Structures are given as C-alpha cells and as structure tokens.
Coordinates of C-alpha atoms in Angstrom, one line a residue:
M104 CA 0.2 -0.3 -0.3
K105 CA 2.7 2.7 1.0
F106 CA 3.9 2.7 -3.0
A107 CA 0.1 2.7 -3.9
S108 CA -0.4 5.8 -1.2
E109 CA 3.2 7.9 -1.7
F110 CA 1.3 9.2 -5.0
R111 CA -1.8 10.0 -3.5
D112 CA -0.3 12.6 -0.5
P113 CA -3.2 15.6 0.2
K114 CA 0.3 17.4 1.0
L115 CA 2.4 16.6 -2.1
A116 CA -1.3 17.8 -3.8
R117 CA -1.9 20.9 -2.8
A118 CA 1.7 21.9 -3.3
L119 CA 1.1 20.5 -7.0
L120 CA -2.0 22.3 -6.8
Q121 CA -0.8 25.7 -5.8
A122 CA 2.4 25.4 -8.9
I123 CA -0.7 25.0 -11.2
A124 CA -2.5 27.8 -9.9
E125 CA 0.7 30.2 -10.9
K126 CA 0.9 28.0 -14.2
A127 CA -2.1 28.9 -15.3
D128 CA -2.2 32.4 -14.0
A129 CA 1.7 32.8 -16.0
I130 CA 0.0 31.7 -18.8
G131 CA -3.1 33.9 -18.9
A132 CA -5.8 30.5 -18.7
T133 CA -9.0 31.8 -16.7
R134 CA -12.5 30.4 -16.4
E135 CA -13.3 32.8 -19.5
K136 CA -10.0 31.5 -21.9
P137 CA -9.4 28.0 -19.9
V138 CA -6.1 25.6 -21.4
H139 CA -7.8 23.0 -22.3
I140 CA -6.2 19.7 -21.8
M141 CA -7.0 16.0 -23.6
E142 CA -7.1 13.2 -21.2
I143 CA -7.1 10.2 -24.2
C144 CA -7.8 7.1 -21.8
G145 CA -10.7 6.5 -19.1
G146 CA -9.3 5.1 -16.5
H147 CA -7.5 8.7 -16.7
T148 CA -10.9 10.3 -16.4
H149 CA -12.6 8.4 -13.5
S150 CA -9.1 8.6 -11.4
I151 CA -10.1 12.3 -11.8
F152 CA -13.2 12.7 -10.5
R153 CA -12.9 9.7 -7.7
Y154 CA -10.6 12.6 -6.6
G155 CA -11.9 15.4 -7.4
L156 CA -10.0 17.0 -9.9
D157 CA -11.5 19.0 -11.3
K158 CA -12.6 20.7 -8.8
L159 CA -9.8 21.0 -7.2
I160 CA -7.5 22.5 -9.9
H161 CA -6.9 26.1 -11.1
E162 CA -10.6 27.8 -13.0
G163 CA -8.6 27.9 -16.0
V164 CA -7.5 24.5 -17.1
E165 CA -10.8 22.1 -18.1
F166 CA -9.9 18.6 -19.0
I167 CA -11.7 17.1 -22.2
H168 CA -12.9 13.2 -22.1
G169 CA -10.7 11.5 -24.5
P170 CA -11.8 8.7 -26.7
G171 CA -9.7 6.5 -24.6
C172 CA -12.1 3.4 -23.6
P173 CA -12.7 0.3 -26.2
V174 CA -15.5 -0.4 -25.0
C175 CA -17.5 3.0 -25.4
V176 CA -15.7 3.3 -29.2
L177 CA -17.5 -0.8 -30.2
P178 CA -20.0 0.0 -33.2
R179 CA -23.3 -1.4 -32.4
A180 CA -22.4 -2.9 -35.2
R181 CA -19.9 -5.0 -33.4
V182 CA -22.2 -5.8 -30.4
D183 CA -24.5 -6.8 -32.6
E184 CA -22.1 -9.1 -34.9
C185 CA -20.7 -10.4 -30.9
I186 CA -24.5 -11.1 -30.5
E187 CA -25.1 -13.4 -33.5
L188 CA -21.5 -15.3 -33.1
A189 CA -22.6 -15.8 -29.2
E190 CA -26.0 -16.8 -29.7
R191 CA -25.4 -20.3 -32.6
P192 CA -26.1 -23.3 -30.6
E193 CA -22.0 -24.5 -31.5
V194 CA -20.6 -21.5 -29.8
I195 CA -19.1 -20.8 -26.0
F196 CA -18.6 -16.9 -26.0
T197 CA -16.3 -16.0 -24.0
T198 CA -15.1 -12.2 -22.9
F199 CA -14.1 -9.6 -19.9
G200 CA -16.9 -8.5 -18.0
D201 CA -17.9 -5.0 -19.0
A202 CA -18.3 -5.3 -22.2
M203 CA -21.6 -7.4 -21.0
R204 CA -23.7 -4.6 -20.4
V205 CA -23.1 -2.6 -23.7
P206 CA -25.9 -2.4 -25.5
G207 CA -26.8 -3.2 -29.5
S208 CA -29.4 -2.6 -31.7
T209 CA -31.6 -4.5 -29.8
K210 CA -29.9 -6.1 -26.7
S211 CA -26.4 -7.0 -25.3
L212 CA -24.5 -9.8 -24.4
I213 CA -25.9 -9.6 -20.6
Q214 CA -29.5 -10.1 -21.8
A215 CA -28.5 -12.5 -25.1
K216 CA -27.0 -14.5 -21.6
A217 CA -30.2 -14.0 -19.6
D218 CA -31.7 -15.5 -23.3
G219 CA -29.5 -18.9 -23.6
A220 CA -26.8 -18.0 -25.3
D221 CA -24.3 -19.7 -24.0
I222 CA -22.0 -16.9 -22.5
R223 CA -19.0 -17.0 -19.7
M224 CA -17.0 -13.9 -18.7
V225 CA -12.9 -14.9 -18.5
Y226 CA -10.1 -13.1 -16.7
S227 CA -7.2 -13.7 -19.4
P228 CA -7.7 -15.2 -22.6
L229 CA -5.4 -17.9 -21.4
D230 CA -9.4 -18.7 -19.6
A231 CA -10.5 -18.6 -22.9
L232 CA -8.0 -21.3 -24.1
E233 CA -8.6 -23.9 -21.4
L234 CA -12.5 -23.8 -22.1
A235 CA -11.9 -25.5 -25.6
R236 CA -9.6 -28.0 -24.5
R237 CA -12.1 -29.0 -21.8
N238 CA -14.2 -28.6 -24.7
P239 CA -13.4 -30.1 -27.7
D240 CA -17.0 -30.1 -29.4
R241 CA -17.8 -26.8 -28.5
E242 CA -16.4 -23.9 -30.7
V243 CA -14.9 -21.3 -27.9
V244 CA -14.1 -17.6 -30.3
F245 CA -13.2 -15.1 -27.1
F246 CA -13.7 -11.1 -28.0
G247 CA -10.7 -9.7 -28.2
L248 CA -11.0 -5.7 -27.1
G249 CA -9.2 -3.3 -25.7
F250 CA -6.5 -1.4 -26.8
E251 CA -2.4 -1.3 -27.7
T252 CA -2.6 -2.5 -23.2
T253 CA -4.5 -5.9 -24.3
T254 CA -3.6 -7.0 -27.1
P255 CA -0.1 -9.0 -26.6
S256 CA -2.4 -11.1 -24.5
T257 CA -4.9 -11.5 -26.9
A258 CA -2.4 -12.6 -29.6
L259 CA 0.2 -14.6 -27.0
A260 CA -3.4 -17.2 -26.5
I261 CA -3.5 -17.4 -30.7
Q262 CA -0.1 -18.4 -30.9
Q263 CA -0.3 -20.9 -28.4
A264 CA -4.0 -22.2 -29.5
A265 CA -1.3 -22.4 -32.5
R266 CA 1.0 -25.1 -31.0
E267 CA -0.7 -26.9 -29.1
G268 CA -2.8 -27.3 -32.6
L269 CA -6.5 -26.6 -31.1
A270 CA -9.3 -26.7 -33.7
N271 CA -12.3 -25.2 -32.3
F272 CA -10.4 -21.9 -30.4
S273 CA -10.4 -18.5 -32.0
V274 CA -11.2 -14.7 -31.6
F275 CA -13.3 -11.9 -32.7
C276 CA -10.5 -9.2 -33.0
N277 CA -12.2 -5.5 -32.0
H278 CA -8.5 -4.0 -30.6
I279 CA -7.8 -0.7 -31.6
T280 CA -5.5 1.8 -31.3
V281 CA -4.8 4.9 -29.7
P282 CA -2.2 7.4 -31.9
E283 CA -4.7 6.6 -35.0
P284 CA -7.9 8.6 -33.9
I285 CA -5.6 10.8 -31.8
K286 CA -4.2 13.2 -35.0
A287 CA -7.6 12.3 -35.9
L288 CA -9.0 14.5 -32.8
L289 CA -6.4 16.9 -34.4
D290 CA -7.5 17.0 -38.6
D291 CA -10.7 17.9 -37.0
P292 CA -10.6 22.0 -37.4
Y293 CA -13.1 22.5 -34.8
M294 CA -10.9 20.9 -32.1
M295 CA -9.6 22.8 -29.2
L296 CA -6.8 21.6 -27.5
E297 CA -3.8 22.9 -26.3
G298 CA -2.8 19.9 -24.7
F299 CA -2.8 16.1 -24.0
I300 CA -2.2 13.7 -20.9
G301 CA -1.1 10.2 -22.9
P302 CA -2.3 6.7 -21.6
G303 CA 0.2 5.2 -19.8
H304 CA -1.0 2.0 -19.2
V305 CA -0.8 1.8 -23.8
S306 CA 2.2 2.6 -23.0
M307 CA 3.8 0.7 -21.6
V308 CA 3.3 -1.4 -24.5
I309 CA 4.5 1.1 -27.2
G310 CA 6.4 3.1 -25.1
F311 CA 6.0 7.2 -26.3
H312 CA 7.6 7.6 -29.2
P313 CA 4.7 6.7 -31.3
Y314 CA 3.2 10.3 -30.2
D315 CA 6.3 12.6 -31.6
F316 CA 3.9 13.3 -34.1
I317 CA 1.1 15.2 -31.4
A318 CA 4.7 17.5 -30.6
Q319 CA 6.2 17.5 -33.7
D320 CA 3.2 17.9 -37.2
Y321 CA 1.2 19.6 -34.4
G322 CA 3.0 21.8 -32.0
K323 CA 1.4 20.1 -29.2
P324 CA 2.9 18.7 -25.8
I325 CA 1.9 16.0 -24.6
V326 CA 3.0 14.2 -21.7
V327 CA 1.8 10.0 -20.9
A328 CA 1.0 10.0 -17.2
G329 CA 0.3 7.5 -14.2
F330 CA -3.3 7.4 -12.7
E331 CA -2.8 8.1 -8.5
P332 CA -4.1 12.2 -7.8
T333 CA -0.7 13.0 -7.2
D334 CA 0.7 11.9 -11.4
L335 CA -2.6 13.7 -13.3
L336 CA -1.6 16.5 -11.0
Q337 CA 1.9 16.8 -12.1
S338 CA 1.2 16.0 -15.6
V339 CA -1.1 18.7 -15.9
L340 CA 2.2 20.7 -14.1
M341 CA 4.1 19.6 -17.4
V342 CA 1.4 20.2 -20.0
L343 CA 1.4 24.2 -18.8
T344 CA 5.7 24.4 -18.4
Q345 CA 5.5 23.4 -22.2
I346 CA 2.9 25.7 -22.6
E347 CA 3.9 28.6 -20.7
A348 CA 7.9 27.9 -22.4
G349 CA 6.4 28.0 -26.3
Q350 CA 7.4 23.9 -26.1
A351 CA 5.2 21.1 -27.5
R352 CA 7.4 18.2 -26.5
V353 CA 6.8 14.6 -25.8
E354 CA 7.5 14.5 -22.3
N355 CA 7.0 10.8 -19.3
Q356 CA 6.0 11.0 -15.5
Y357 CA 4.8 7.6 -15.5
G358 CA 8.4 6.6 -15.4
R359 CA 8.6 3.7 -13.1
V360 CA 5.7 2.4 -15.1
V361 CA 7.6 3.0 -19.3
P362 CA 9.7 2.7 -20.9
E363 CA 10.9 4.4 -23.8
H364 CA 10.5 2.3 -26.5
G365 CA 7.7 -0.8 -25.1
N366 CA 8.2 -3.6 -24.3
S367 CA 9.6 -5.9 -26.8
V368 CA 7.8 -9.3 -26.4
S369 CA 4.9 -7.5 -26.5
I370 CA 5.3 -5.5 -29.2
A371 CA 7.1 -8.7 -30.9
A372 CA 3.7 -10.6 -30.8
I373 CA 1.6 -7.6 -32.2
N374 CA 3.7 -8.0 -34.7
D375 CA 3.7 -11.4 -35.3
V376 CA -0.5 -12.7 -34.6
Y377 CA -1.5 -8.2 -36.3
E378 CA -2.0 -7.0 -39.0
K379 CA -2.9 -2.9 -39.9
R380 CA -6.6 -2.8 -40.9
P381 CA -7.2 -0.8 -43.8
S382 CA -9.7 1.0 -41.6
F383 CA -11.9 0.4 -38.1
E384 CA -14.9 1.7 -37.1
W385 CA -14.9 4.0 -34.0
R386 CA -18.8 4.4 -31.9
G387 CA -19.9 7.9 -33.3
L388 CA -16.5 8.5 -35.0
G389 CA -16.8 7.1 -37.7
E390 CA -14.2 5.0 -39.9
I391 CA -10.9 5.8 -38.3
D392 CA -8.3 4.4 -41.4
A393 CA -5.5 2.3 -39.3
S394 CA -6.9 2.8 -36.2
G395 CA -8.2 -1.3 -35.7
M396 CA -5.9 -4.7 -35.8
R397 CA -7.0 -8.2 -37.8
I398 CA -5.1 -11.7 -37.7
R399 CA -3.2 -11.5 -40.3
D400 CA -3.4 -14.5 -42.5
A401 CA -0.8 -17.0 -40.8
Y402 CA -2.9 -17.4 -38.0
R403 CA -5.9 -17.1 -40.6
A404 CA -7.7 -20.0 -38.5
Y405 CA -8.4 -18.5 -35.4
D406 CA -9.5 -15.4 -36.7
A407 CA -13.6 -16.2 -36.0
E408 CA -14.9 -13.3 -38.7
E409 CA -13.3 -15.5 -41.2
K410 CA -13.9 -18.8 -39.9
F411 CA -18.3 -18.3 -39.6
G412 CA -18.5 -15.2 -42.3
I413 CA -19.5 -11.8 -40.0
G414 CA -17.6 -8.6 -40.0
Y415 CA -15.5 -6.9 -42.3
A416 CA -15.0 -10.5 -43.2
V417 CA -18.1 -10.4 -45.3
G418 CA -18.4 -6.5 -45.5
R419 CA -19.0 -3.5 -43.4
R420 CA -22.6 -3.4 -41.6
E421 CA -25.0 -0.3 -41.5
V422 CA -26.0 0.5 -37.8
P423 CA -26.6 3.8 -36.6
E424 CA -26.9 5.0 -33.3
V425 CA -29.9 6.1 -30.7
E426 CA -31.3 9.1 -31.8
G427 CA -30.4 11.8 -29.5
C428 CA -27.6 9.8 -28.0
A429 CA -24.6 11.7 -27.6
C430 CA -21.5 9.7 -27.0
G431 CA -19.5 10.9 -30.1
Q432 CA -20.2 14.4 -28.9
V433 CA -19.0 13.6 -25.8
M434 CA -15.6 11.0 -26.6
T435 CA -14.5 14.4 -28.8
G436 CA -14.4 16.7 -26.3
R437 CA -17.3 18.4 -28.0
I438 CA -20.3 18.7 -25.6
K439 CA -19.6 17.6 -20.8
P440 CA -21.9 14.2 -20.5
T441 CA -24.6 15.5 -18.6
Q442 CA -25.1 17.6 -22.0
C443 CA -25.7 14.9 -24.0
P444 CA -29.8 15.1 -23.9
Q445 CA -29.8 11.3 -22.5
F446 CA -28.1 12.0 -19.5
G447 CA -30.0 10.8 -16.6
K448 CA -33.0 10.4 -18.5
G449 CA -33.3 7.8 -21.6
C450 CA -29.7 6.7 -20.7
T451 CA -28.8 5.0 -16.9
P452 CA -26.4 2.6 -15.9
E453 CA -29.4 0.6 -15.2
T454 CA -31.6 1.4 -19.0
A455 CA -27.7 2.5 -20.8
L456 CA -28.3 3.3 -24.3
G457 CA -24.4 4.4 -25.3
A458 CA -21.4 2.3 -23.8
L459 CA -20.4 5.5 -21.8
M460 CA -22.5 5.2 -19.5
V461 CA -21.6 1.6 -18.2
S462 CA -18.4 1.4 -19.2
S463 CA -15.6 0.8 -16.2
E464 CA -14.2 3.8 -18.4
G465 CA -16.6 6.4 -19.7
A466 CA -16.5 9.5 -19.2
C467 CA -20.2 9.3 -18.6
A468 CA -20.8 6.4 -15.8
A469 CA -17.3 8.6 -14.1
Y470 CA -19.8 11.2 -14.3
W471 CA -22.6 9.6 -12.8
Q472 CA -20.5 7.5 -9.7
Y473 CA -18.3 10.4 -9.0
G474 CA -19.6 14.2 -10.0
G475 CA -22.7 15.2 -8.5
A476 CA -24.8 14.2 -12.2
R477 CA -26.6 11.4 -10.5
T478 CA -27.5 13.0 -7.1
A479 CA -28.9 16.0 -9.8
A480 CA -30.7 13.5 -12.5
E481 CA -32.6 12.0 -9.2

C-alpha cells in the first residue's frame, strides 16, 4: 500500500495544485479562456473524478475527456455481431465482464445470455483457451477487445493455440490503436486542444515515441501519465510548463512503469499475429484509417470473422446510433456528459443507451458515479 499512498499524499497534492495555479495565472488561463487538456484514457477520467481533481484544479484548466475507452468506442454493429456469434448453438462466447452490458441495436450480451446464449466471463484469453481444451466438441470464441494494453495477451493466446493445434478456438478481433484517433481529432478543424495527457498503460506496451507526431507535426505537448492523483496533477503541471515556454514535446511522467521504447516481447507478439486493417469503425467517430488490428493470414484459422463469415470478412454493417444519444460528441470533447439530452433521463446505468454509461472507463459513468450528476438526476 505504501507504493500507492505515496502518490495520494495530500500535502504533495496541495503543492502541485498551487504550482498549477501559479502556472495557469502566468499564461493567462481563466474560466472564460481556459487551457483545454485532453486526458485520452478513460482510466484517467475516472481518477480525475474519483479524487475530485476537476473541482480542485485552477479554474483556467479544463479537462476534455478523450476516446480512450475501447468498450465505449465499439460500434453497435460490432456488438450485434458479437451477439450473433454468441447465439450460435455450437459456440461458447467468452468475454471480459465490462463488455457484457454494452447495448447493441436490440440487446446486450448480458441480455443474450439471459435468453440462453452460452456466454462466459473470463479474466484472461488463457481462460478461453482452457475452455477450448475442455470442450473439444464446441467452438470457443474469445472477444478480443482493447487498445495496445490488452492486444499482446490475445496475441499470445493465439500463438499458444497454434502451437497446440487447437482447432476449436478463435478470436473476434476488435483490438484498436491509440495514435490514429488522436490524429483524427487533431485534424478536426473545430477541435480546440492545447495539450494531452497520454495513456500510461498503453505506453507501457508501445513506449512514448508513437506520440512524437503530436509534438512535431501539430505543435501540442503531451505527457504520458500514471493514474494516481499526484501523477495526474504533475502531468498537468508539465503540460502547462511546456505551454508557458512555447514548447511541444513528448514527456514521460510515468517513468516507473513506461519504458521509452515499450515492451519488446509484447510488441513482437503483436507484430507476429496482427496487421493493420485499412480502416475500422469507432462508435460516434466513424471510420478511422489504420486504427484497428486484424489477424494475419498465418493465423487465419483463429480469426472468428473468417471462420464464421461475419464482420469485416463479409463487409461492413451499417447500424445507426440511438437518436439523441451524443456518445460521439462526448468522446471528442465537444460536450460534457451532462449536456447529452439523454443523460440521466433515457440513459442511466440501468437503462443505458450508450456504452459510455456502463463501461468502467466511460466518461458518462464517471460523471454519474463521482460527479454528483446522479443526485441531480434523481
């Protein structure tokens, strides 16, 4: 616990808040003219609200919540395809628990399970592999989902299945990457961002050089950050310091976890098993070039899309978003969750219309759980 408590020290937090306030005043940041800093990762969003940093920080600093939650950005069409796979009588569909309540166009995975589909929650792709070994007469499909943080573990499971010759295991691959959607946001002429807080866990795998383009091509500072309150406050201070100095660099606040060039074993597994898709659809953001991973031909036998003739293997499916649901605007920082017309009305954790309300890293879930929005709605 000492290792965590060091980064939750109130005295240190107060000192950082004071330093941020002085820096914000020095660069002329005010409530009317704030510095917009996007925290890309949904885990950071929840830490900000859990510790009340949005209320404690100088009024001239505004947090903008980014699209860094893989469950939130999963389009309804992909959820529908998950359910179609899960409802096949020969399939045992396996998934992490945070995807169970994400709504598709007619139901969620948890509703499909209630209807009789054989859907099982697992803690690791290796759990799905074990299910395949113990059920040779069934097809076990693992729901591969997540950014670069979880991509290596799915790759290692596929490599292991290939070594064992497991013919009844496959992956419905929805792994996505972080740099491409950031570039898409920066290319949006209406986006107003002065800096970024980079995702620490993703950077643990890929290092921090994949973000060089943010500083070099767009002139924006980015600081890779940890998840404790003083991590985030120090990262904000580092961004403001760069802005004051008229600089734009990639800095690493999370040095105790993030190596400069990432994890070579994980990167090798990713490169062996996957290649980039030409494009991938993001909920609320549309198709983004080279932002998703697909399984290479060498491992095609473990690609559920190819095995079952679904998803991108047969063509993109058009499924519109729920009318009035503003997930895309929230994920790109155009509006706050409480400005969505459905927030707390048609969309609550019990009756979610969008994934942002039910994901453990969703911005709407953070506002509902920590931001006082639940009390206001009730």
